[in-house]
Structures are given as structure tokens and as C-alpha cells.
Short mmCIF file of C-alpha atoms in Angstrom, two decimals:
data_model
loop_
_atom_site.label_atom_id
_atom_site.label_comp_id
_atom_site.label_asym_id
_atom_site.label_seq_id
_atom_site.Cartn_x
_atom_site.Cartn_y
_atom_site.Cartn_z
CA MET H 18 101.60 75.88 71.29
CA VAL H 19 100.17 75.33 74.76
CA ALA H 20 98.40 72.33 76.24
CA SER H 21 94.95 72.59 77.79
CA PHE H 22 94.64 72.07 81.54
CA SER H 23 91.69 71.33 83.80
CA LEU H 24 90.71 73.78 86.50
CA ALA H 25 90.53 70.93 88.95
CA SER H 26 93.94 69.42 88.34
CA ASN H 27 97.47 70.13 87.32
CA GLN H 28 97.46 67.16 84.96
CA PRO H 29 96.76 67.67 81.22
CA LEU H 30 93.33 66.44 80.14
CA ILE H 31 93.13 67.31 76.45
CA VAL H 32 95.82 66.20 74.05
CA ARG H 33 94.90 68.59 71.26
CA PRO H 34 96.97 71.79 71.67
CA LEU H 35 95.56 75.29 71.53
CA PRO H 36 97.10 77.91 69.22
CA ARG H 37 99.42 80.30 71.02
CA ASN H 38 97.83 83.32 69.35
CA SER H 39 94.53 82.39 71.01
CA ALA H 40 96.17 82.98 74.37
CA TRP H 41 97.23 86.49 73.35
CA ALA H 42 93.73 87.21 72.04
CA LEU H 43 92.19 86.07 75.33
CA LEU H 44 94.69 88.09 77.38
CA THR H 45 93.88 91.18 75.34
CA LEU H 46 90.15 90.59 75.80
CA LEU H 47 90.62 90.15 79.56
CA LEU H 48 92.60 93.38 79.88
CA ALA H 49 90.18 95.34 77.69
CA ALA H 50 87.14 94.21 79.68
CA ILE H 51 88.78 95.06 83.02
CA PHE H 52 89.83 98.47 81.69
CA TYR H 53 86.32 99.20 80.40
CA ILE H 54 84.64 98.20 83.67
CA HIS H 55 86.99 100.39 85.73
CA TYR H 56 86.87 103.51 83.56
CA GLY H 57 83.74 103.27 81.45
CA ILE H 58 80.91 101.71 83.47
CA ALA H 59 79.12 103.01 86.56
CA ARG H 60 78.08 100.53 89.23
CA GLU H 61 74.38 100.94 88.51
CA GLU H 62 74.77 100.37 84.74
CA THR H 63 73.84 96.71 84.99
CA ILE H 64 73.09 96.22 81.29
CA ARG H 65 76.72 96.97 80.45
CA LEU H 66 78.44 95.90 83.67
CA ILE H 67 77.33 92.27 83.92
CA PRO H 68 77.94 91.29 80.25
CA THR H 69 81.35 92.98 80.26
CA PHE H 70 82.37 91.16 83.42
CA ALA H 71 81.04 87.93 81.91
CA VAL H 72 83.31 88.46 78.91
CA SER H 73 86.30 88.99 81.19
CA PHE H 74 85.44 85.92 83.23
CA VAL H 75 85.01 83.65 80.21
CA ALA H 76 88.35 84.84 78.85
CA TYR H 77 89.89 84.14 82.26
CA LEU H 78 88.41 80.62 82.42
CA MET H 79 89.74 79.82 78.96
CA LEU H 80 93.17 81.16 79.91
CA SER H 81 93.06 79.05 83.05
CA ARG H 82 92.97 75.96 80.86
CA MET H 83 96.27 76.90 79.26
CA GLU H 84 99.69 76.11 80.63
CA LEU H 85 100.97 79.67 80.62
CA SER H 86 104.41 80.38 81.99
CA TRP H 87 104.49 81.98 85.44
CA LYS H 88 106.46 84.91 84.01
CA LEU H 89 103.70 85.64 81.47
CA ILE H 90 101.03 85.31 84.16
CA LEU H 91 102.96 87.71 86.39
CA ALA H 92 103.50 90.23 83.59
CA VAL H 93 99.86 90.24 82.46
CA GLY H 94 98.58 90.37 86.03
CA ILE H 95 100.81 93.36 86.78
CA VAL H 96 99.67 95.19 83.65
CA ALA H 97 96.01 94.46 84.46
CA ARG H 98 96.49 96.07 87.86
CA LEU H 99 98.63 99.00 86.76
CA VAL H 100 96.07 100.14 84.17
CA LEU H 101 93.64 100.72 87.08
CA PHE H 102 95.90 103.17 88.90
CA ALA H 103 94.69 106.33 87.19
CA GLY H 104 91.05 106.18 88.25
CA LEU H 105 89.13 106.20 91.52
CA PRO H 106 87.29 103.03 92.56
CA GLY H 107 84.13 102.71 90.50
CA LEU H 108 82.27 99.76 92.05
CA SER H 109 82.66 100.70 95.72
CA ASP H 110 82.67 103.90 97.75
CA ASP H 111 84.11 102.33 100.93
CA TYR H 112 87.39 104.12 100.29
CA TYR H 113 85.90 107.42 101.45
CA ARG H 114 85.56 105.92 104.94
CA PHE H 115 89.17 104.70 104.73
CA ILE H 116 90.30 108.25 104.00
CA TRP H 117 88.04 109.64 106.73
CA ASP H 118 89.56 107.29 109.33
CA GLY H 119 93.06 108.11 108.09
CA ARG H 120 92.54 111.86 108.38
CA LEU H 121 91.19 111.50 111.92
CA LEU H 122 94.27 109.50 112.89
CA GLU H 123 96.51 112.11 111.26
CA ILE H 124 95.20 114.80 113.64
CA GLY H 125 95.37 112.49 116.66
CA ILE H 126 91.70 111.45 116.91
CA SER H 127 90.72 107.81 117.27
CA PRO H 128 88.35 106.81 114.44
CA PHE H 129 86.56 104.60 116.97
CA ALA H 130 85.82 107.49 119.34
CA GLU H 131 82.72 108.97 117.70
CA LEU H 132 80.35 108.45 114.82
CA PRO H 133 81.26 110.55 111.77
CA ILE H 134 78.01 112.46 112.04
CA TRP H 135 79.03 113.60 115.56
CA TYR H 136 81.69 115.85 114.02
CA MET H 137 79.03 117.60 111.93
CA GLN H 138 77.01 118.67 114.95
CA GLU H 139 77.25 122.18 116.31
CA GLY H 140 80.11 122.56 118.77
CA ASN H 141 81.89 119.40 117.61
CA SER H 142 83.17 120.62 114.26
CA SER H 143 86.84 121.37 113.65
CA PRO H 144 88.76 123.00 110.78
CA GLU H 145 90.58 119.68 110.27
CA ILE H 146 87.31 117.79 109.72
CA ASP H 147 86.36 117.80 106.04
CA SER H 148 82.58 118.23 105.66
CA SER H 149 82.80 117.61 101.92
CA LEU H 150 84.39 114.21 102.59
CA PHE H 151 81.70 113.49 105.18
CA ALA H 152 79.05 113.99 102.48
CA LEU H 153 80.60 111.11 100.51
CA LEU H 154 80.52 108.55 103.34
CA ASN H 155 78.18 105.58 102.92
CA SER H 156 78.09 104.91 106.69
CA PRO H 157 78.11 108.24 108.56
CA ASN H 158 75.93 106.83 111.34
CA TYR H 159 78.09 103.78 112.09
CA TYR H 160 81.40 103.22 113.83
CA THR H 161 84.39 102.04 111.85
CA VAL H 162 85.14 98.29 111.79
CA TYR H 163 88.71 98.30 110.51
CA PRO H 164 91.53 96.97 112.76
CA PRO H 165 95.08 98.38 113.13
CA ILE H 166 96.93 97.27 109.99
CA SER H 167 94.13 98.62 107.84
CA GLN H 168 93.99 101.76 109.98
CA PHE H 169 97.75 102.21 109.64
CA THR H 170 97.37 102.15 105.86
CA PHE H 171 94.56 104.72 106.07
CA TRP H 172 96.75 106.92 108.26
CA LEU H 173 99.69 106.56 105.87
CA SER H 174 97.52 107.58 102.93
CA ALA H 175 96.42 110.72 104.82
CA VAL H 176 99.97 111.62 105.88
CA LEU H 177 101.37 111.25 102.37
CA SER H 178 98.57 113.07 100.57
CA SER H 179 95.91 115.61 101.43
CA SER H 180 93.82 114.81 98.35
CA ILE H 181 91.39 111.94 97.79
CA ALA H 182 93.18 110.87 94.61
CA GLY H 183 96.55 110.89 96.36
CA SER H 184 95.28 108.85 99.31
CA VAL H 185 93.73 106.35 96.91
CA LEU H 186 97.08 106.01 95.15
CA VAL H 187 98.89 105.28 98.43
CA MET H 188 96.37 102.61 99.44
CA ARG H 189 96.43 101.15 95.95
CA LEU H 190 100.21 100.81 96.11
CA VAL H 191 99.94 98.95 99.41
CA ILE H 192 97.33 96.55 98.02
CA PHE H 193 99.30 96.15 94.79
CA GLY H 194 102.38 95.21 96.84
CA ALA H 195 100.33 92.62 98.75
CA GLU H 196 99.06 91.22 95.47
CA LEU H 197 102.61 90.77 94.17
CA LEU H 198 103.47 89.02 97.42
CA ASN H 199 100.41 86.78 97.04
CA PHE H 200 101.61 85.74 93.59
CA PHE H 201 104.91 84.46 94.95
CA LEU H 202 103.39 82.98 98.10
CA ILE H 203 100.88 81.00 96.01
CA ARG H 204 103.70 79.82 93.73
CA GLN H 205 105.64 78.66 96.77
CA LEU H 206 102.59 76.87 98.14
CA LEU H 207 101.94 75.20 94.79
CA SER H 208 105.56 74.08 94.66
CA SER H 209 105.34 72.58 98.14
CA TYR H 210 102.38 70.48 96.97
CA GLN H 211 104.13 69.66 93.68
CA LYS H 212 101.50 71.38 91.56
CA SER H 213 101.92 73.27 88.31
CA ASP H 214 103.05 76.90 88.32
CA SER H 215 100.32 77.69 85.81
CA LEU H 216 97.66 77.29 88.53
CA VAL H 217 98.68 80.66 89.95
CA ALA H 218 96.77 82.17 87.01
CA LEU H 219 93.54 81.12 88.71
CA TYR H 220 94.23 83.79 91.31
CA PHE H 221 96.42 86.37 89.64
CA LEU H 222 94.38 86.71 86.43
CA ASN H 223 90.97 86.46 88.08
CA PRO H 224 88.99 89.58 87.05
CA LEU H 225 87.13 89.76 90.38
CA VAL H 226 90.45 89.72 92.25
CA ILE H 227 91.93 92.42 90.03
CA LEU H 228 88.88 94.71 90.09
CA GLU H 229 87.96 94.38 93.76
CA LEU H 230 91.43 94.58 95.28
CA THR H 231 93.68 96.89 93.27
CA GLY H 232 90.71 98.50 91.54
CA ASN H 233 88.24 99.02 94.38
CA LEU H 234 90.70 99.10 97.32
CA HIS H 235 89.50 96.20 99.42
CA PHE H 236 91.99 94.80 101.92
CA GLU H 237 91.18 91.11 101.51
CA GLY H 238 94.36 90.88 99.43
CA VAL H 239 96.48 92.16 102.32
CA MET H 240 94.70 89.81 104.70
CA LEU H 241 95.30 86.90 102.31
CA SER H 242 99.04 87.62 102.35
CA PHE H 243 99.09 86.98 106.10
CA VAL H 244 96.88 83.89 105.79
CA LEU H 245 99.13 82.39 103.10
CA LEU H 246 102.18 83.13 105.26
CA THR H 247 100.42 81.35 108.13
CA VAL H 248 99.90 78.27 105.96
CA LEU H 249 103.49 78.25 104.67
CA TYR H 250 105.05 78.76 108.10
CA HIS H 251 102.79 76.13 109.63
CA ARG H 252 103.67 73.69 106.86
CA SER H 253 107.38 74.18 107.54
CA LYS H 254 106.79 73.90 111.32
CA LYS H 255 107.81 77.49 112.04
CA ASP H 256 105.18 78.00 114.70
CA ILE H 257 106.15 81.41 116.08
CA PRO H 258 106.12 83.08 112.62
CA ALA H 259 102.87 81.23 111.85
CA GLY H 260 101.22 82.73 114.93
CA LEU H 261 102.53 86.20 114.15
CA ALA H 262 101.30 85.93 110.56
CA LEU H 263 97.85 84.90 111.79
CA ALA H 264 97.87 87.96 114.06
CA GLY H 265 98.64 90.09 111.01
CA GLY H 266 95.63 88.66 109.22
CA VAL H 267 93.32 89.37 112.17
CA ALA H 268 94.76 92.88 112.49
CA THR H 269 93.90 93.54 108.83
CA LYS H 270 90.38 92.06 108.84
CA LEU H 271 88.94 90.28 111.86
CA ILE H 272 87.68 87.22 109.94
CA PRO H 273 90.89 85.08 110.31
CA LEU H 274 89.97 84.70 114.00
CA ALA H 275 87.60 82.00 112.76
CA LEU H 276 90.62 79.92 111.70
CA ALA H 277 91.95 79.50 115.26
CA PRO H 278 90.06 76.23 116.05
CA LEU H 279 91.84 74.51 113.16
CA PHE H 280 95.16 74.65 115.00
CA ILE H 281 93.77 73.55 118.36
CA THR H 282 92.08 70.46 116.94
CA SER H 283 94.87 69.17 114.68
CA ASP H 284 98.19 70.28 116.17
CA PRO H 285 99.85 68.73 119.23
CA PRO H 286 99.32 70.88 122.35
CA LYS H 287 102.88 72.23 122.26
CA ARG H 288 102.45 73.50 118.70
CA TRP H 289 99.07 75.18 119.06
CA ILE H 290 100.09 76.75 122.35
CA ILE H 291 103.14 78.29 120.65
CA ILE H 292 101.05 79.43 117.67
CA GLY H 293 98.31 80.80 119.93
CA THR H 294 100.70 82.60 122.25
CA SER H 295 102.58 84.13 119.32
CA CYS H 296 99.28 85.24 117.80
CA VAL H 297 98.12 86.87 121.04
CA ILE H 298 101.45 88.66 121.52
CA GLY H 299 101.32 89.83 117.90
CA LEU H 300 97.79 91.15 118.34
CA VAL H 301 98.73 93.00 121.54
CA VAL H 302 101.67 94.66 119.80
CA LEU H 303 99.58 95.59 116.76
CA PHE H 304 96.59 96.90 118.71
CA VAL H 305 98.55 98.85 121.33
CA PRO H 306 98.98 102.00 119.17
CA ILE H 307 95.22 102.43 118.80
CA ILE H 308 93.84 100.72 121.89
CA ASP H 309 91.71 102.68 124.34
CA SER H 310 88.17 102.51 125.68
CA SER H 311 86.80 103.99 122.46
CA LEU H 312 88.33 101.12 120.44
CA ILE H 313 86.57 98.49 122.52
CA ASP H 314 83.25 100.34 122.57
CA GLY H 315 83.46 101.28 118.89
CA LEU H 316 84.29 97.77 117.68
CA GLN H 317 81.60 96.29 119.89
CA ASN H 318 78.99 98.69 118.53
CA SER H 319 80.16 98.07 114.96
CA LEU H 320 80.05 94.29 115.26
CA THR H 321 76.64 94.42 116.94
CA LEU H 322 75.27 96.48 114.06
CA PHE H 323 77.00 94.14 111.63
CA VAL H 324 74.92 91.18 112.80
CA GLN H 325 71.68 93.03 113.61
CA LYS H 326 71.20 95.74 110.98
CA PHE H 327 73.04 95.05 107.73
CA GLU H 328 72.29 92.46 105.06
CA PHE H 329 73.68 91.93 101.57
CA ASN H 330 73.81 88.98 99.16
CA ALA H 331 73.26 86.39 101.90
CA SER H 332 72.21 82.77 101.33
CA ILE H 333 71.06 80.86 104.43
CA TYR H 334 70.16 84.11 106.20
CA TYR H 335 67.77 85.17 103.43
CA LEU H 336 66.04 81.78 103.55
CA THR H 337 65.58 81.85 107.32
CA ARG H 338 64.55 85.51 107.20
CA GLU H 339 61.67 84.57 104.89
CA VAL H 340 60.50 82.01 107.46
CA GLY H 341 60.58 84.82 110.03
CA PHE H 342 58.39 86.97 107.79
CA TRP H 343 55.83 84.15 107.52
CA VAL H 344 55.81 83.41 111.24
CA ARG H 345 56.28 86.87 112.77
CA GLY H 346 55.26 89.18 109.95
CA TYR H 347 58.40 91.32 110.13
CA ASN H 348 62.18 91.16 109.59
CA ILE H 349 63.66 89.21 112.53
CA ILE H 350 67.26 90.27 111.80
CA GLU H 351 67.84 91.53 115.37
CA THR H 352 67.39 88.01 116.75
CA LEU H 353 68.31 85.98 113.68
CA GLY H 354 71.66 87.72 113.16
CA PRO H 355 73.10 86.90 116.61
CA ALA H 356 71.64 83.38 116.40
CA LEU H 357 73.40 82.73 113.08
CA THR H 358 76.63 84.09 114.56
CA LYS H 359 76.45 81.50 117.36
CA ILE H 360 75.62 78.77 114.83
CA THR H 361 78.60 79.86 112.74
CA VAL H 362 80.98 79.55 115.69
CA ALA H 363 79.56 76.15 116.67
CA THR H 364 79.70 74.84 113.11
CA ILE H 365 83.32 75.95 112.66
CA VAL H 366 84.35 74.26 115.91
CA ILE H 367 82.55 71.05 114.95
CA TYR H 368 84.15 71.11 111.50
CA ALA H 369 87.58 71.72 113.06
CA PHE H 370 87.22 68.54 115.10
CA LEU H 371 85.80 66.45 112.25
CA SER H 372 88.55 67.53 109.84
CA ARG H 373 91.49 67.26 112.25
CA LYS H 374 93.06 64.35 110.34
CA ASN H 375 93.20 66.39 107.12
CA SER H 376 96.78 67.62 106.83
CA ASN H 377 95.93 70.17 104.11
CA LEU H 378 95.54 73.35 106.17
CA SER H 379 94.62 75.40 103.09
CA GLU H 380 91.68 73.11 102.40
CA ARG H 381 90.47 73.29 105.98
CA MET H 382 90.75 77.09 105.92
CA MET H 383 88.77 77.17 102.67
CA TRP H 384 85.89 75.24 104.25
CA VAL H 385 85.90 77.45 107.36
CA TRP H 386 85.69 80.50 105.11
CA LEU H 387 82.75 78.94 103.27
CA ILE H 388 80.95 78.15 106.56
CA TYR H 389 81.40 81.75 107.65
CA LEU H 390 80.12 83.19 104.35
CA ALA H 391 77.25 80.69 104.02
CA LEU H 392 75.85 81.84 107.38
CA ALA H 393 76.80 85.51 107.10
CA LEU H 394 74.30 88.35 106.70
CA ILE H 395 76.65 90.27 104.43
CA VAL H 396 78.57 88.68 101.56
CA HIS H 397 80.14 91.30 99.34
CA PRO H 398 81.81 89.99 96.16
CA TRP H 399 85.33 90.54 97.49
CA TYR H 400 84.64 88.42 100.59
CA CYS H 401 85.16 85.20 98.60
CA ILE H 402 88.61 86.19 97.30
CA PRO H 403 90.65 84.48 100.08
CA MET H 404 88.95 81.19 99.17
CA ILE H 405 90.37 81.51 95.65
CA GLY H 406 93.92 81.68 96.95
CA LEU H 407 93.36 78.82 99.39
CA CYS H 408 91.66 76.38 97.01
CA LEU H 409 94.54 76.14 94.53
CA VAL H 410 96.33 73.38 96.45
CA THR H 411 93.12 71.40 96.93
CA ASN H 412 90.97 69.31 94.60
CA TYR H 413 88.19 71.90 94.72
CA ARG H 414 87.53 74.72 92.30
CA PHE H 415 84.01 75.89 93.20
CA PRO H 416 85.42 79.11 94.75
CA ILE H 417 86.75 79.97 91.29
CA TYR H 418 83.31 79.69 89.73
CA TRP H 419 81.72 81.50 92.66
CA SER H 420 83.98 84.48 91.93
CA GLY H 421 82.08 84.76 88.65
CA LEU H 422 78.61 84.08 90.01
CA ILE H 423 78.96 86.44 92.98
CA PHE H 424 79.28 89.40 90.62
CA LEU H 425 75.54 89.00 89.99
CA SER H 426 74.98 90.78 93.32
CA TYR H 427 75.90 94.03 91.53
CA ILE H 428 72.63 93.81 89.61
CA GLY H 429 70.83 95.33 92.61
CA TYR H 430 72.57 98.71 92.41
CA GLU H 431 70.53 101.63 91.13
CA ALA H 432 71.14 105.37 91.06
CA SER H 433 68.75 105.71 94.01
CA GLY H 434 70.29 102.95 96.13
CA TYR H 435 70.35 99.15 96.33
CA ALA H 436 67.49 96.70 95.89
CA PRO H 437 68.47 93.05 96.49
CA PRO H 438 68.17 91.13 93.19
CA PHE H 439 66.73 88.02 94.79
CA PHE H 440 66.27 86.10 91.54
CA TRP H 441 69.94 86.52 90.66
CA ILE H 442 71.05 85.78 94.22
CA ILE H 443 69.14 82.49 93.97
CA ILE H 444 70.93 81.76 90.69
CA GLU H 445 74.26 82.58 92.34
CA TYR H 446 73.84 80.31 95.34
CA VAL H 447 72.11 77.45 93.55
CA GLY H 448 75.02 77.46 91.12
CA LEU H 449 77.57 77.61 93.94
CA TYR H 450 76.09 74.82 96.05
CA LEU H 451 75.44 72.54 93.08
CA LEU H 452 79.05 72.95 91.96
CA MET H 453 80.25 72.32 95.50
CA ILE H 454 78.18 69.13 95.87
CA TRP H 455 79.31 67.89 92.47
CA GLU H 456 82.95 68.45 93.36
CA ILE H 457 82.60 66.78 96.76
CA ARG H 458 81.10 63.71 95.07
CA SER H 459 83.82 63.73 92.41
CA VAL H 460 86.62 63.99 94.97
CA LYS H 461 85.16 61.14 97.02
CA ALA H 462 84.77 58.99 93.90
CA ASN H 463 88.37 59.64 92.91
CA LEU H 464 89.61 58.74 96.38
CA LYS H 465 87.71 55.43 96.28
CA ALA H 466 89.17 54.67 92.86
CA VAL H 467 92.74 55.07 94.09
#
């Protein structure tokens, strides 16, 4: 028999126990749904995709209310990931660009040097450049945006295998290893806050986490490993390792740069100087192998396009864009994107100062991540995954529910391309922000009652 637990607490809420065989039934349902999505459903098959994910997510939520042993959570989470190893990613084709970058690095060419389409032009082609792989790229006219740790993994996958399936396997093993590390890092963090081991299930059994990381080869899981290490080292006052871990996160995906103001506003000058210096040194060491003029130009071009051309599943941006349509009569993304970027930076800095007395670094990081995503032009489903790992030692669980709602963005995929499903995006964000407001009010009420 197992007791029922609340998502928002590690204290039992319901006295009536749940039958143990119900846990096994739910675990089986979770695994079956994940397996079916990965192997049996194409991204554009909305009628089957969304209900199947909903089944997996409901099973996950019910399991999250059970005090499962950490060993069972680990075993089931490993099995759920291992069953995905045989197939190629089904919900994302980003991995073709990963392999493209890796193969360029293998032959000594910087992936930042030229646009992929440049290599297809007469006089620029080379026997080492795979035109069939080029045909599979979803961004042949854009520079790569992936920093050195990600690029190293791409290179490793190209060195160890000349086939697409083999390269996918190598990258999947790296992400799988990071996921195992995340399991134990989250357990350690939970222990340091004297919270139940069973809460690790909220991350490790989450179907979005399983499908998007190990399944679809997104590197948010690797980035999260470095962010969690940053939190743990900072909590134990190991400032040099904390700075190096933060550098690792930035060198995997650039987003952790947004976390830097949190240290400056809350730590004594000696601490944040040590953390900042360690981070800078770590970044220099990590970027040196790939740094040249093409890296700077390529990243600058990529980031400019990122805030002026692309949009996906946004919230505040879509609202302000509509105002632009009414006032100007056209999409004002080229001016609105950079403006929202500046607002994001300013808002994060202001929040860092206002929250400086909050000693829970994970919670502060969670809110910074939300600020970034709320104002971003592009919010892919896997972007919210780090918030799931960070929220577990806080009193907030809205990132958990968002990981279910954000899957609605897949409704827009069709065989011919992507059409934003605005009705479902509204449902997603109304649900998210209502849950967030409700939890903020509940947390404040609980604090007043103490």
C-alpha cells in the first residue's frame, strides 16, 4: 500500500491508501503511451498524438501522488528512456542540424563559418559534405546557435559513427547519462531541503522530459545538469565549482547567462566575484577550441535572427504583435523582438534585486526562467524542462502542469508545415498563468498563517 501525496508538498494529504497494483497499472500505462508516441505517431497526427500524451500525463500525475520508492522511480525512468533508443526522434528534426555541425567539425570546418546552403553552391561543394543530409535540414539558411559543449557532442557523434542512426545513438547516450545525473542531483537537492525522495518522480517520470530529451535529443537535460550543480555547489559555499558549473550550462545552451544577476544581487561581493571569475575562466577554456571570427559573426547573426525572424508558441509576444497589426498593419517582429529582449534583461535584473533576500536559489532561478520564456518569441515544449527540475524544492508546481499544457503547441504541425494553433496556445497560457497566480496566492496565505 502507498500513501497519496500532494504535488505541492512532501507531506501526506489523504489518509486513505491507494492499492499498490494501481501504481503498477499506471506505470504500465505511462510506458505504453510513451512507447506509442515515439514509435507509432507522426508529429502531424494530432488526433492521436494529443490524446495519447494526455493519457501519459494523467498517469504521471496520478503516480506523482504516490510515495514511490526512489529505486522504483529510477528503474521505471530508465526503462522509459531505454525503450526509445531504437528509433529516430519523431517529434523534432533538429537532430539533423546537430549531425551536420558534427560532420563539419570532423573535417575541420567551423559550423559557424558559413550557412549550410553555401556548401551547396557551385564551387563550394566538397566530397565530405553530404547533400542528402542537407536536404533534411530545417534551417539551411541560418547559422548554427549551439555553443561548445553541444558542439563537442555533435562532433563526437560524427567521429564515432558515419550514419545518422549511429550519431543519434551517441547523442542519446550523452543525454541519457545527463538524465541519470539529474536524477541523483535532484535527490541530493531534495535531501538538502529535507524533502521526500518521492518528489524526484515529478521530474524523472515526466513524459515531456522523457520524450523531449532522450527521445527527441534536446540538450536542456545536459544544461540542467550544470544548473543543478551550480545550485548545489552554491548552497555548500563551493564558489569556484559553482562558477565553473554555470559556465558549463552556458556552454551547453546560452540561456543560463540570464541567471548571472541572481548571484550579484544576493551574494557578498567576495562570493559573486569568485563565482563570476570562475565562470568567465570556464567559458574561455570551453570556447577556445572553437573560437574564431566566424564564431562571433555566426552567433551574432543567429541571435539576431532569433529575435527578429522566428516565432513559436509565444505568450506576451503574440499579444503585443496583435497590437502591432492593428496599429501598423503588418508584423512588427523586427522591432518588437529586440524591444522584448531589452525588457527581458531589465525585468530579470529588477527581479534579481527584489528577490535578493530569498535564500532559495532554485526558486529564484525558476522565476528568471519563467520571465525569459514569458517574453520570448520562441517557446518550444522542451524549453520549460529546466523549470521542472528547479521547482521541486519550492512551494510551486505550476511548471509541472505547464509541461502538460505546453504539448498543445504540437497541434499546429501539419504535413505541409506549421500553422500556430492560437486557440490552443491561449488555452495553454491562460491555464499556466491562472495556476501560477493561484499558487502565489496560496503560498502567501500559508506564510501568513505560520
